[in-house]
Short mmCIF file of C-alpha atoms and ligand atoms in Angstrom, two decimals:
data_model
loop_
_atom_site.label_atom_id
_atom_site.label_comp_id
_atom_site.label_asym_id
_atom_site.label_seq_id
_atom_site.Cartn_x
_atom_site.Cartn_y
_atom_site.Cartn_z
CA UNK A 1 7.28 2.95 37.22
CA UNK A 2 7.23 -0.96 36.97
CA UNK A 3 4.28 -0.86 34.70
CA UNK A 4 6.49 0.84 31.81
CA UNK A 5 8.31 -1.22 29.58
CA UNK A 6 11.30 0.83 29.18
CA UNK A 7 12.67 -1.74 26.85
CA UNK A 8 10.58 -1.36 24.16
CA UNK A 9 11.74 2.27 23.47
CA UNK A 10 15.10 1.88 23.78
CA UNK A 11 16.36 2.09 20.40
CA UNK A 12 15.43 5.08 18.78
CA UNK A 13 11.91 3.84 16.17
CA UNK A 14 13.49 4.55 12.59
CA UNK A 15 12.57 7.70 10.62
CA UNK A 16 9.46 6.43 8.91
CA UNK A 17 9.77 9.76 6.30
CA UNK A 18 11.83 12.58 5.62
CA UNK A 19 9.18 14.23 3.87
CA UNK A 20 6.37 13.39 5.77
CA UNK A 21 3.23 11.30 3.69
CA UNK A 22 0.59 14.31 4.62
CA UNK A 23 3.17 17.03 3.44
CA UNK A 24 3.78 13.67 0.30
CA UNK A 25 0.07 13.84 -0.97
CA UNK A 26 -0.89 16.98 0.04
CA UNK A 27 1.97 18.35 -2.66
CA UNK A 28 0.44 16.84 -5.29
CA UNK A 29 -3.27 16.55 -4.06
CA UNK A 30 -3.22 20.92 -4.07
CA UNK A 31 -1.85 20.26 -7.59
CA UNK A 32 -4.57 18.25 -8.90
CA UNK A 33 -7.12 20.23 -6.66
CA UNK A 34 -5.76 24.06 -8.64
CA UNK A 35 -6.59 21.90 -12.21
CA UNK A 36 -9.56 21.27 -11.22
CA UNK A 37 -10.42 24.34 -10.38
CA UNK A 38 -11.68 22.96 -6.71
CA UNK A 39 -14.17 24.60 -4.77
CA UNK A 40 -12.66 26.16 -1.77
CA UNK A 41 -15.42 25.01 0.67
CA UNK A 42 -14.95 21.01 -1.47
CA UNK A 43 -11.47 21.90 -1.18
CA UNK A 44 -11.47 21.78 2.88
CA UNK A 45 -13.71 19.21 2.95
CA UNK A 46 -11.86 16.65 0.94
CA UNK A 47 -8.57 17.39 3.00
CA UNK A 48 -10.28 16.91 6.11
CA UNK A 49 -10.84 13.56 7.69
CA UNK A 50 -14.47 12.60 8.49
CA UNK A 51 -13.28 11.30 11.98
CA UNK A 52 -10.29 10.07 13.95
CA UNK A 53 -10.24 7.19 16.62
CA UNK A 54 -7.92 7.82 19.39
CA UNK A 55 -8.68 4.40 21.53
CA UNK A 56 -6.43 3.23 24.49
CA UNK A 57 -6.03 -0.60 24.51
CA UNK A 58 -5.00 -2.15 27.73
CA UNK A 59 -3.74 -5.88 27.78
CA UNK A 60 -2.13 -7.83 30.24
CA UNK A 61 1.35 -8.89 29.33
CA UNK A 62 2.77 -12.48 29.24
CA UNK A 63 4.57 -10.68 32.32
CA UNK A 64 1.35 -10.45 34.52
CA UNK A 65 1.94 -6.93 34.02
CA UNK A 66 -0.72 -4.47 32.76
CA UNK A 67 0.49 -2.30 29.65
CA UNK A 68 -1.49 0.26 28.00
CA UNK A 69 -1.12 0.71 24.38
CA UNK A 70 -2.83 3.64 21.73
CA UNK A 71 -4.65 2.72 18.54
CA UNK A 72 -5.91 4.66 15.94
CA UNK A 73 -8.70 4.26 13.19
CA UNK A 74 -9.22 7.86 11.12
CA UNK A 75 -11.88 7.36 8.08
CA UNK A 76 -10.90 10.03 5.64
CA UNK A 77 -14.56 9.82 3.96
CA UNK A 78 -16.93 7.31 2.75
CA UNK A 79 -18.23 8.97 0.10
CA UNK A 80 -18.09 6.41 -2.55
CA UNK A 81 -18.78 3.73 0.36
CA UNK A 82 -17.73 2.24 2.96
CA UNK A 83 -14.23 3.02 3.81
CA UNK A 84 -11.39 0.48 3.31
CA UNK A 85 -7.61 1.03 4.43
CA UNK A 86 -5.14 -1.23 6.22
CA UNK A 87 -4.26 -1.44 10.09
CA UNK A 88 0.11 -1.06 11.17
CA UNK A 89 1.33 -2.17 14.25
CA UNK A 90 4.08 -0.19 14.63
CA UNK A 91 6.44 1.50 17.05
CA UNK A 92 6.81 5.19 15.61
CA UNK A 93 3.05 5.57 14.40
CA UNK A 94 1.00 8.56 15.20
CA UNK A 95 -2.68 10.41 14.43
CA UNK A 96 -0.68 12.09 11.51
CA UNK A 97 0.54 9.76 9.50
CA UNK A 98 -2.57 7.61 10.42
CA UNK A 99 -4.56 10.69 8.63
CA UNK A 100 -2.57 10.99 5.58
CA UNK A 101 -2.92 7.02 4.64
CA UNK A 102 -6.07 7.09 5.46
CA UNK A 103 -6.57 10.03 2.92
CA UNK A 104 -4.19 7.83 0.45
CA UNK A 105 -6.60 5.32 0.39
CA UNK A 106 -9.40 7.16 -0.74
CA UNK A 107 -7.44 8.72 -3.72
CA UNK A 108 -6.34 4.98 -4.19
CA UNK A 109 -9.73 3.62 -4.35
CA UNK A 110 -11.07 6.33 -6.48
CA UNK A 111 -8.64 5.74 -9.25
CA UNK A 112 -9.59 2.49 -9.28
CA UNK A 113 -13.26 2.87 -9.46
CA UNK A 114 -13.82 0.84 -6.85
CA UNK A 115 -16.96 1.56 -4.50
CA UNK A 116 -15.36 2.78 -1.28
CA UNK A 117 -14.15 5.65 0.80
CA UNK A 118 -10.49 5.53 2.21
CA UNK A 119 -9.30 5.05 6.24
CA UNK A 120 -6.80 3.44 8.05
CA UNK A 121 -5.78 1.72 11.49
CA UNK A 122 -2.70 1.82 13.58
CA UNK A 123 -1.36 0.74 16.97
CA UNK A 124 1.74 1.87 18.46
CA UNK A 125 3.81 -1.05 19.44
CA UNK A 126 6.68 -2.87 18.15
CA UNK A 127 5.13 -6.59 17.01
CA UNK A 128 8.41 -8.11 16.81
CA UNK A 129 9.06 -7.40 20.93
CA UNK A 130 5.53 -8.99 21.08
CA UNK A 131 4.34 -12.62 21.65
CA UNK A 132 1.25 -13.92 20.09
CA UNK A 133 -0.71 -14.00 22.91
CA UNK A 134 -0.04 -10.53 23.16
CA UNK A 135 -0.23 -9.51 19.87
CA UNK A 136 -3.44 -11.03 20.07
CA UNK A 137 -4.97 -9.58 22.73
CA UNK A 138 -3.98 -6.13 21.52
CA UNK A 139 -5.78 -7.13 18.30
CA UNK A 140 -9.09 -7.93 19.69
CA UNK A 141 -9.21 -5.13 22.49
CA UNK A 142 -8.42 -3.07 19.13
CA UNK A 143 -11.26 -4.26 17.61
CA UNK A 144 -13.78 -4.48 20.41
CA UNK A 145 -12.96 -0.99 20.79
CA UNK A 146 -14.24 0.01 17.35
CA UNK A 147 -16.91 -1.98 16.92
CA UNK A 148 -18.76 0.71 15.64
CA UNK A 149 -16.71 1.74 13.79
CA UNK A 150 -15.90 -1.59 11.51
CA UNK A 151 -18.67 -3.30 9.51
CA UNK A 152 -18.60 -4.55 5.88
CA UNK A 153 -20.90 -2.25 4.92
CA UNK A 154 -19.02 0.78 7.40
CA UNK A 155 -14.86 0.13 7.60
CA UNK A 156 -13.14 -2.58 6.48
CA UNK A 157 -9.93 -3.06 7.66
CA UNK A 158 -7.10 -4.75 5.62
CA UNK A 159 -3.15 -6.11 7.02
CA UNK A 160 -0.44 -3.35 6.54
CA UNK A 161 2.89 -3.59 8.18
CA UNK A 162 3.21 -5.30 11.31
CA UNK A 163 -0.05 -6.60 10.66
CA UNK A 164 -0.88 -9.91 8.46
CA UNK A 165 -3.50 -12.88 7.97
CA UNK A 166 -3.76 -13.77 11.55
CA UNK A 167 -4.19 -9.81 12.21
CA UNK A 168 -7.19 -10.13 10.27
CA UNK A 169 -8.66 -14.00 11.44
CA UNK A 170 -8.65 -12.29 14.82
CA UNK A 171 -10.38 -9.07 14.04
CA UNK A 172 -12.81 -11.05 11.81
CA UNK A 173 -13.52 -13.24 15.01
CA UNK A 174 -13.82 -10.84 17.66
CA UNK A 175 -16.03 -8.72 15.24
CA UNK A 176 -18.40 -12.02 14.56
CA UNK A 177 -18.60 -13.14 18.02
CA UNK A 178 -19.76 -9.63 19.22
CA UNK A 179 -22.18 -9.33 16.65
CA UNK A 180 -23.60 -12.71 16.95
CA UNK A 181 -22.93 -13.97 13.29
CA UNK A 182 -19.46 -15.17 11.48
CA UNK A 183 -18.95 -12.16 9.31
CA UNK A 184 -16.03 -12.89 7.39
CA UNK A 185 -16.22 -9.38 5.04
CA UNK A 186 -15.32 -7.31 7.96
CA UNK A 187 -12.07 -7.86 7.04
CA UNK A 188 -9.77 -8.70 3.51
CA UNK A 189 -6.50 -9.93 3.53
CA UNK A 190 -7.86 -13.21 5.53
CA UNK A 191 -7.08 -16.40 5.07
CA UNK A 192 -7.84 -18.36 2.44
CA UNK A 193 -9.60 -21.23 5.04
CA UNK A 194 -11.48 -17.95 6.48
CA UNK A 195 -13.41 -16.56 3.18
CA UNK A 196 -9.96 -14.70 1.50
CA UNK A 197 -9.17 -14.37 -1.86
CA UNK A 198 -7.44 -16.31 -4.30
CA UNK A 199 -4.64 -14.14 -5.84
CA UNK A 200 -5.00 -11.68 -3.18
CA UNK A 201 -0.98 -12.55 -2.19
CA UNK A 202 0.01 -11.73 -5.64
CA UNK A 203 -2.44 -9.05 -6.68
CA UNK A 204 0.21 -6.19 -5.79
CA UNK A 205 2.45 -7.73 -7.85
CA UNK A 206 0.27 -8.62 -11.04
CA UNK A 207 -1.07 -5.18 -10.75
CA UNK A 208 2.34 -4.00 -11.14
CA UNK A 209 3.32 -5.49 -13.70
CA UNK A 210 0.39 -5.35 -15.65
CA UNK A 211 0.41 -1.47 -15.80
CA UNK A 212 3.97 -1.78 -16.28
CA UNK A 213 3.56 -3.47 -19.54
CA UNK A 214 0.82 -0.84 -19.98
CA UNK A 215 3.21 2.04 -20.18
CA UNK A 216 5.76 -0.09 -22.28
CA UNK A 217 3.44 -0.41 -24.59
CA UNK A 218 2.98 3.18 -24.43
CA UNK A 219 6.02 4.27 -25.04
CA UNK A 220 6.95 2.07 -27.58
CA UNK A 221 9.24 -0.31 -25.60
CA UNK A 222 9.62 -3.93 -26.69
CA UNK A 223 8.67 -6.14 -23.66
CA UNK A 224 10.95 -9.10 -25.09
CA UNK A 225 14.35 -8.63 -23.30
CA UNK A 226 13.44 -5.18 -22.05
CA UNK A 227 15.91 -4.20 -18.98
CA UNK A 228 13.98 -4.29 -15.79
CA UNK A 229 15.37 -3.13 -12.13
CA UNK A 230 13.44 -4.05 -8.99
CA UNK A 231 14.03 -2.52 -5.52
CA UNK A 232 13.08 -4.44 -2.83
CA UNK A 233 12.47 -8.16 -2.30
CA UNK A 234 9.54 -8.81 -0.47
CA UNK A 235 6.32 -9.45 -1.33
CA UNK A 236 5.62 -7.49 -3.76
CA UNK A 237 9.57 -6.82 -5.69
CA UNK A 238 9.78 -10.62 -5.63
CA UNK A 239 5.97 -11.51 -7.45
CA UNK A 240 6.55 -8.23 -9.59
CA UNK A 241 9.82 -9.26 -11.14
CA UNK A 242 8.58 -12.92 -11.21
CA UNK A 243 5.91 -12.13 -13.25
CA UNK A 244 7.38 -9.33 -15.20
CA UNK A 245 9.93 -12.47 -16.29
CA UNK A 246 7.42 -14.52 -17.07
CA UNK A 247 6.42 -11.90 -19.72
CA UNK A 248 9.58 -12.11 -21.39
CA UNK A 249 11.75 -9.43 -19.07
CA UNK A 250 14.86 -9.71 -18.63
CA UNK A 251 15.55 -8.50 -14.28
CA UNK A 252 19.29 -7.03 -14.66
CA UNK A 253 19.21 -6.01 -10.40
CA UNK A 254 17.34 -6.73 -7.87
CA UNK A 255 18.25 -5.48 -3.87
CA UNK A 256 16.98 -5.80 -0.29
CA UNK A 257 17.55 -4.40 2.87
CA UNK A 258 21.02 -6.57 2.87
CA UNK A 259 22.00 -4.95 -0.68
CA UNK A 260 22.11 -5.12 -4.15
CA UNK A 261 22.39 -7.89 -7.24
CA UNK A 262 22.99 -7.47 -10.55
CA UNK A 263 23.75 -10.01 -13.52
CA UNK A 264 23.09 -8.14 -17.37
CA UNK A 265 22.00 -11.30 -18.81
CA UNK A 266 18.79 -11.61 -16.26
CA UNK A 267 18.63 -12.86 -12.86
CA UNK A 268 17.02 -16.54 -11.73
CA UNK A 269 13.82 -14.85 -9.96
CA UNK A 270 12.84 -18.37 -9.01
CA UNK A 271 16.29 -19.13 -7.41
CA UNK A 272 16.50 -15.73 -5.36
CA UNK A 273 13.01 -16.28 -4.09
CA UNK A 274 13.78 -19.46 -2.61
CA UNK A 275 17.02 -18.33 -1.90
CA UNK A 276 15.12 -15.65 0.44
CA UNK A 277 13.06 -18.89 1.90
CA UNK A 278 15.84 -20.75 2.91
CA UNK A 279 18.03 -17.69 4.06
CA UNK A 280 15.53 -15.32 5.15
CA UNK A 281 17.43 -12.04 2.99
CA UNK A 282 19.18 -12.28 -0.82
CA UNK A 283 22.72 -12.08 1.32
CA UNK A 284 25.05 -14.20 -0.30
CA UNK A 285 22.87 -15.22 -3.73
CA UNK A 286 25.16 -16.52 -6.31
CA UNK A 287 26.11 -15.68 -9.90
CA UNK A 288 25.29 -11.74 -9.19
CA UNK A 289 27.62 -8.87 -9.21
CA UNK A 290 27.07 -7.27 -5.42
CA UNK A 291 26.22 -3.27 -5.98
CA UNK A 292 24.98 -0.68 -3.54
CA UNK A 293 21.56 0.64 -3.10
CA UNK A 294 22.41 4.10 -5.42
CA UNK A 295 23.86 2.16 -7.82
CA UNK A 296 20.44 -0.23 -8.22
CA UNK A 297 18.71 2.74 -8.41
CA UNK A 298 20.96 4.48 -10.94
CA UNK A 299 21.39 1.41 -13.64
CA UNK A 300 20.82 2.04 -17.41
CA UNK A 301 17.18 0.44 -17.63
CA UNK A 302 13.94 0.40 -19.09
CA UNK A 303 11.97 -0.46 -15.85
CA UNK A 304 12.53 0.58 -12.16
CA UNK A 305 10.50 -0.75 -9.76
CA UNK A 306 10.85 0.90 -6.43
CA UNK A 307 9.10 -1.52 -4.07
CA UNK A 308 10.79 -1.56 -0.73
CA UNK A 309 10.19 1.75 1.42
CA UNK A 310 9.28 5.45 0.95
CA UNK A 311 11.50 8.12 0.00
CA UNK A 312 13.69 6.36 -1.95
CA UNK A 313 14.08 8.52 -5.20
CA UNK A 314 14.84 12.31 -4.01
CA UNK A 315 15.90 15.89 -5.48
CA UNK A 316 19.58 14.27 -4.87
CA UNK A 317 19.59 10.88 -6.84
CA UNK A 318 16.47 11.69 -9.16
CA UNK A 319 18.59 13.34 -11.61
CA UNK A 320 21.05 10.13 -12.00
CA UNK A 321 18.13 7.83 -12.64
CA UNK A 322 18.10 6.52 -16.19
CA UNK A 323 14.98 4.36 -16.28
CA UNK A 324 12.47 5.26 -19.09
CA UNK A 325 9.92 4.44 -16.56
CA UNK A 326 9.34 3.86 -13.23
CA UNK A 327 6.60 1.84 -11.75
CA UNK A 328 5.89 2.23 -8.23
CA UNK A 329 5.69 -0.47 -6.45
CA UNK A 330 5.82 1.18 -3.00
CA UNK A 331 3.90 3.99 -1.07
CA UNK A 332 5.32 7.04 -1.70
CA UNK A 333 9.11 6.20 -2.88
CA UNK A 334 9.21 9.06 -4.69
CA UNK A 335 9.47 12.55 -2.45
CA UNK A 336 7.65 15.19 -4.18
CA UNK A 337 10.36 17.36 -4.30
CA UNK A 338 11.99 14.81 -7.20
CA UNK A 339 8.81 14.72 -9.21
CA UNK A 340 9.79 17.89 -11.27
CA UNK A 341 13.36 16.58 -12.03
CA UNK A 342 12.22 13.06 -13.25
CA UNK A 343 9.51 14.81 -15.56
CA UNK A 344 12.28 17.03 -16.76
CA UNK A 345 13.79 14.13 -18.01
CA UNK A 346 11.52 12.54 -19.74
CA UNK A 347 10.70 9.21 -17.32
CA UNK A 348 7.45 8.33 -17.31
CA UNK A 349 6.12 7.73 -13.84
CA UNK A 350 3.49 5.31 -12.77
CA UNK A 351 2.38 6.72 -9.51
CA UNK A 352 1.59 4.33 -6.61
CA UNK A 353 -1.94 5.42 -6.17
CA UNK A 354 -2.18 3.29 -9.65
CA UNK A 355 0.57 0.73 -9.97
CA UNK A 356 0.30 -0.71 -6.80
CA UNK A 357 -3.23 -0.48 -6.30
CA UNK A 358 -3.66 -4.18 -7.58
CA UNK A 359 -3.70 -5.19 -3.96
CA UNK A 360 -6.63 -3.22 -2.66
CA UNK A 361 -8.55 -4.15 -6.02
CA UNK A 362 -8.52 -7.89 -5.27
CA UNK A 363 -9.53 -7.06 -1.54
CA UNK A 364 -12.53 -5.63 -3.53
CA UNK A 365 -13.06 -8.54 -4.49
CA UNK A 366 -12.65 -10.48 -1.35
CA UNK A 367 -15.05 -8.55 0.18
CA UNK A 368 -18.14 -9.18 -2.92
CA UNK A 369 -17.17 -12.86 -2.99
CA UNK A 370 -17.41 -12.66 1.00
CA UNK A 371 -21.09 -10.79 0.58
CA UNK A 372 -22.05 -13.07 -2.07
CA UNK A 373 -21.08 -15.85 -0.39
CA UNK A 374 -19.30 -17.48 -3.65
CA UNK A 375 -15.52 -17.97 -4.15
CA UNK A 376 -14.34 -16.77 -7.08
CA UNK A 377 -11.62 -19.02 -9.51
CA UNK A 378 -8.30 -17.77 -9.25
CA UNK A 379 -8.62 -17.08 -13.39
CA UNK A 380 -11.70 -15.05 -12.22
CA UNK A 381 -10.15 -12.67 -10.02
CA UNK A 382 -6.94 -12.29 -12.66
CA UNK A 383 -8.98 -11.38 -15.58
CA UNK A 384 -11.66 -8.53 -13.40
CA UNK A 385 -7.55 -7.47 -12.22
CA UNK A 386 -6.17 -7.12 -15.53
CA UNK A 387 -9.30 -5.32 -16.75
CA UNK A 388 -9.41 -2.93 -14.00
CA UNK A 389 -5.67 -2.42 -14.08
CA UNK A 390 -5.70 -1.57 -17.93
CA UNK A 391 -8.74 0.41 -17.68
CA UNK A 392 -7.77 2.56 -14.94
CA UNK A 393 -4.43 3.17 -16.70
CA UNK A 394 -5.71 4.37 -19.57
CA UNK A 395 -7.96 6.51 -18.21
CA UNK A 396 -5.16 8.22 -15.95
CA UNK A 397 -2.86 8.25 -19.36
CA UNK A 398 -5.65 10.34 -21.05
CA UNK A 399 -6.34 12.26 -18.70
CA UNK A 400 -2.15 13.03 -18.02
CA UNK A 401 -2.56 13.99 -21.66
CA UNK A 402 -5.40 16.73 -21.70
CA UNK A 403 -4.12 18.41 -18.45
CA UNK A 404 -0.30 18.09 -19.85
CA UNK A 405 0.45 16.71 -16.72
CA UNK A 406 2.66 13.68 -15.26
CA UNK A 407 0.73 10.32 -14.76
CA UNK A 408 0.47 11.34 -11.12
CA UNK A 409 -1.03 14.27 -11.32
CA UNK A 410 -3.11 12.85 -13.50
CA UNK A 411 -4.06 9.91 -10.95
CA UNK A 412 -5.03 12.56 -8.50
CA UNK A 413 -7.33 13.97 -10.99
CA UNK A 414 -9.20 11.46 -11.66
CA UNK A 415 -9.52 10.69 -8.00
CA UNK A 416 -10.43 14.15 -6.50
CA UNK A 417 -12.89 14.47 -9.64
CA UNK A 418 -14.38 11.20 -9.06
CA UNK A 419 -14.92 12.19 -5.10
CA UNK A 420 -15.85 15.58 -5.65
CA UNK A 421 -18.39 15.01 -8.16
CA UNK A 422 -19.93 12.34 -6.09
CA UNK A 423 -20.16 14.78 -3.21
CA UNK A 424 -21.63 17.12 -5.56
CA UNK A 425 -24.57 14.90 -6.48
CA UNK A 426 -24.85 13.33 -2.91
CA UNK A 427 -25.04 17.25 -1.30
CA UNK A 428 -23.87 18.01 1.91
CA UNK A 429 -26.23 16.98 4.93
CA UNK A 430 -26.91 19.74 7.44
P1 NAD B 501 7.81 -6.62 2.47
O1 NAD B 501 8.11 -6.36 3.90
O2 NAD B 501 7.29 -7.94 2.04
O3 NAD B 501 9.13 -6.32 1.58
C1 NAD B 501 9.91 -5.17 1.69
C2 NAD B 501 11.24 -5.46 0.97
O4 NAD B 501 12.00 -4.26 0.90
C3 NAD B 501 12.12 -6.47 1.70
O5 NAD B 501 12.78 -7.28 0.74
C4 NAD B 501 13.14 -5.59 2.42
O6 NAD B 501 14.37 -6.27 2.69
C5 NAD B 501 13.31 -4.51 1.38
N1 NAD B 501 13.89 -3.28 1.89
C6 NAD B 501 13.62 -2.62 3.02
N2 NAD B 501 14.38 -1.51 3.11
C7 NAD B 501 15.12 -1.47 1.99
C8 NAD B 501 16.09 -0.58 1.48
N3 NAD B 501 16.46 0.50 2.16
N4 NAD B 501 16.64 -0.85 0.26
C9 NAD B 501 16.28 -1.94 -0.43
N5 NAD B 501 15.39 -2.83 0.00
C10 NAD B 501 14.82 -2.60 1.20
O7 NAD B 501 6.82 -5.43 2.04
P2 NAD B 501 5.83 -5.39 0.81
O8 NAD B 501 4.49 -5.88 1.23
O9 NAD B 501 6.49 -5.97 -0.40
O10 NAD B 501 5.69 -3.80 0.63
C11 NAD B 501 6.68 -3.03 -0.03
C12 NAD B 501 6.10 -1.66 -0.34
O11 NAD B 501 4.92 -1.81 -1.12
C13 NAD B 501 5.68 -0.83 0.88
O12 NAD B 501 5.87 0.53 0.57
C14 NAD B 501 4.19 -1.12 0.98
O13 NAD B 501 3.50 -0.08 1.65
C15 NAD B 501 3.82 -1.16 -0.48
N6 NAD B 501 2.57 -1.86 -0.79
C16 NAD B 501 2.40 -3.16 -0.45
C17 NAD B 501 1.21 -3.80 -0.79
C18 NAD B 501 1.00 -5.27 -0.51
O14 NAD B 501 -0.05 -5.78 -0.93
N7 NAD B 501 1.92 -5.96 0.13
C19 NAD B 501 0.17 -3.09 -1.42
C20 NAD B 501 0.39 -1.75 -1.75
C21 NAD B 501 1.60 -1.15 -1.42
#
């Protein structure tokens, strides 16, 4: 067996869920779907993806050696257009969990009114045993393998973890050179150089903190010196508690995968971030009190922003939280089985499909500045963010209110009515 490289299954791929994300949306999509009083036949056909990719990608390692690798692309629909939804290189992937982002992004999309279906991409491997040769060769075998699949007016892929700006400069490529034309909205999440957006690094972020401010406002919560706790450092924990400061929050904790900081009088966002530059985690960052994980998540707050990983807030720790609200900056921190027990409490809950759908907003707008062939100022794309952010909170709040439901709930309403209705008019070919 010298073509199989034991190695890079040796240590055991972590445990991406406990709860897994189908069983995560399809909790609260059935939910939504009972409100709504769902056809049984729409029912089945919104659950079910459209189609699913299984593609084998052969390369030839650095080695000389031939390894075979599995992709994935599943489009859950396109029924409001062509479908949009990010591509993971990672070690522990499968078809599942590839179907249940991929059905993510469509409820993501909808709630944002933008004009597209949902899918996603994977490829089993682990990109940090890769080099970039490799990595790049599995990229554009990937995509030569779905050609027709992909297409700015078909699929549009998008970076996701594992996967990142060069991901995307190499699909765009291989997709151009096959079709005979540089066609740079294939893809979003490119470089700038390459067609990308301005503000497309920071549109998680802003999105977060704009419907964070939202619900604030809401609930009656002075922004100036309101208590705000932010899990996770990366991109978008770091540019949501940068910005949230720059409103006038003060960010009591904030905690990556080395641990936790806390100061009461407000952290120096600016000094951790570079801090994180020069020593690549926020181990060792001065003038904080060190705290665990649980205790992050269980500070006396206004704001939590879960932004590192899923599962994070569960039937065990939701009942310690004491956050009036918390904005979710990850996928799926919150297991469904703790959504009853923060509602029971009172926290209001910005569900991801909403707060951190800033980022796939601004790749909506990659992709029209791409077609139109015009670059958008970075004011431009802010102000369309902020007004799409707002809007689509407000309609989720309203709609929360006249089905006396929980923001998320009511997020999956308006998606699943926005797709279902559109299926409705559209009909059902055959
Ligand atoms: P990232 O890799 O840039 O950052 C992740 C951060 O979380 C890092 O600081 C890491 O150290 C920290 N972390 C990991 N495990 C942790 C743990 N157990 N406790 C505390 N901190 C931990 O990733 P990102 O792009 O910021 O994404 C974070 C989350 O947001 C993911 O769920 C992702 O799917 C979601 N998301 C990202 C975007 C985007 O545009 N980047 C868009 C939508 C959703």
């Amino acid at each position: 067996m010298h073509y199989k490289h034991d190695y890079r299954y040796k240590e055991p791929a972590p445990i991406i869920n406990k709860e897994n994300p189908f069983q995560s949306m399809m909790a609260r999509f059935d939910i939504a779907a009972e409100l709504l009083e769902l056809e049984e036949g729409v029912y089945e056909y919104l659950k079910t993806p459209q189609s699913q990719h299984i593609i084998s990608i052969p390369i030839q390692m650095d080695s000389g050696k031939v390894e075979v690798f599995e992709g994935y692309r599943v489009i859950h629909n396109n029924i409001l257009g062509p479908s949009k939804g990010g591509v993971r290189f990672a070690p522990d992937v499968d078809i599942e969990e590839v179907k249940a982002l991929a059905a993510w992004m469509t409820w993501k999309c909808a709630v944002l009114g933008l004009p597209f279906g949902g899918a996603k991409g994977a490829v089993k491997c682990d990109p940090t045993k890769l080099t970039m040769i490799e990595l790049e060769k599995i990229t554009r075998r990937y995509t030569a393998n779905l050609l027709d699949v992909f297409g700015p007016e078909n699929d549009i892929p998008a970076p996701d973890m594992g996967t990142n700006e060069q991901t995307m400069a190499w699909i765009m490529d291989t997709y151009s050179m096959h079709v005979r034309r540089t066609e740079n909205a294939v893809v979003t999440g490119k470089p700038l150089i390459l067609g990308g957006s301005l503000g497309r690094r920071e549109a998680t972020g802003r999105g977060v903190m704009i419907v964070t401010l939202s619900a604030m406002q809401q609930l009656g919560i002075p922004i100036q010196n309101s208590k705000i706790v932010v899990q996770g450092f990366g991109n978008v924990g770091s540019i949501s508690a940068q910005l949230l400061k720059e409103q006038g929050c003060t960010i009591i904790a904030i905690s990556d995968i080395s641990g936790g900081h806390y100061n009461k009088n407000g952290i120096n966002i600016e000094a951790a971030m570079e801090w994180v530059k020069n020593n690549k985690s926020l181990e060792g960052f001065p003038e904080t009190e060190n705290i665990t994980q649980e205790e992050l998540l269980e500070l006396e707050c206004d704001v939590l922003v879960p932004a590192a990983k899923e599962d994070q807030i569960t039937e065990d720790n939701a009942g310690k939280i004491k956050a009036k609200i918390i904005s979710e900056g990850a996928n799926g921190p919150t297991m469904s089985s703790a959504d009853p027990i923060l509602n029971d409490k009172g926290i209001l809950v910005i569900p991801d499909i909403l707060a951190n759908a800033g980022g796939v907003t601004v790749s909506y707008f990659e992709w029209v500045q791409n077609r139109l062939g015009f670059a958008w100022t970075l004011n431009r794309v802010n102000t369309r963010l902020e007004r799409m952010m707002k809007e689509s909170f407000s309609l989720v709040f309203d709609v929360s209110k006249k089905y006396n439901q929980p923001l998320r709930i009511g997020a999956y309403i308006v998606a699943i009515d926005k797709v279902a209705k559109t299926l409705k008019i559209r009909g059902i070919y055959g």
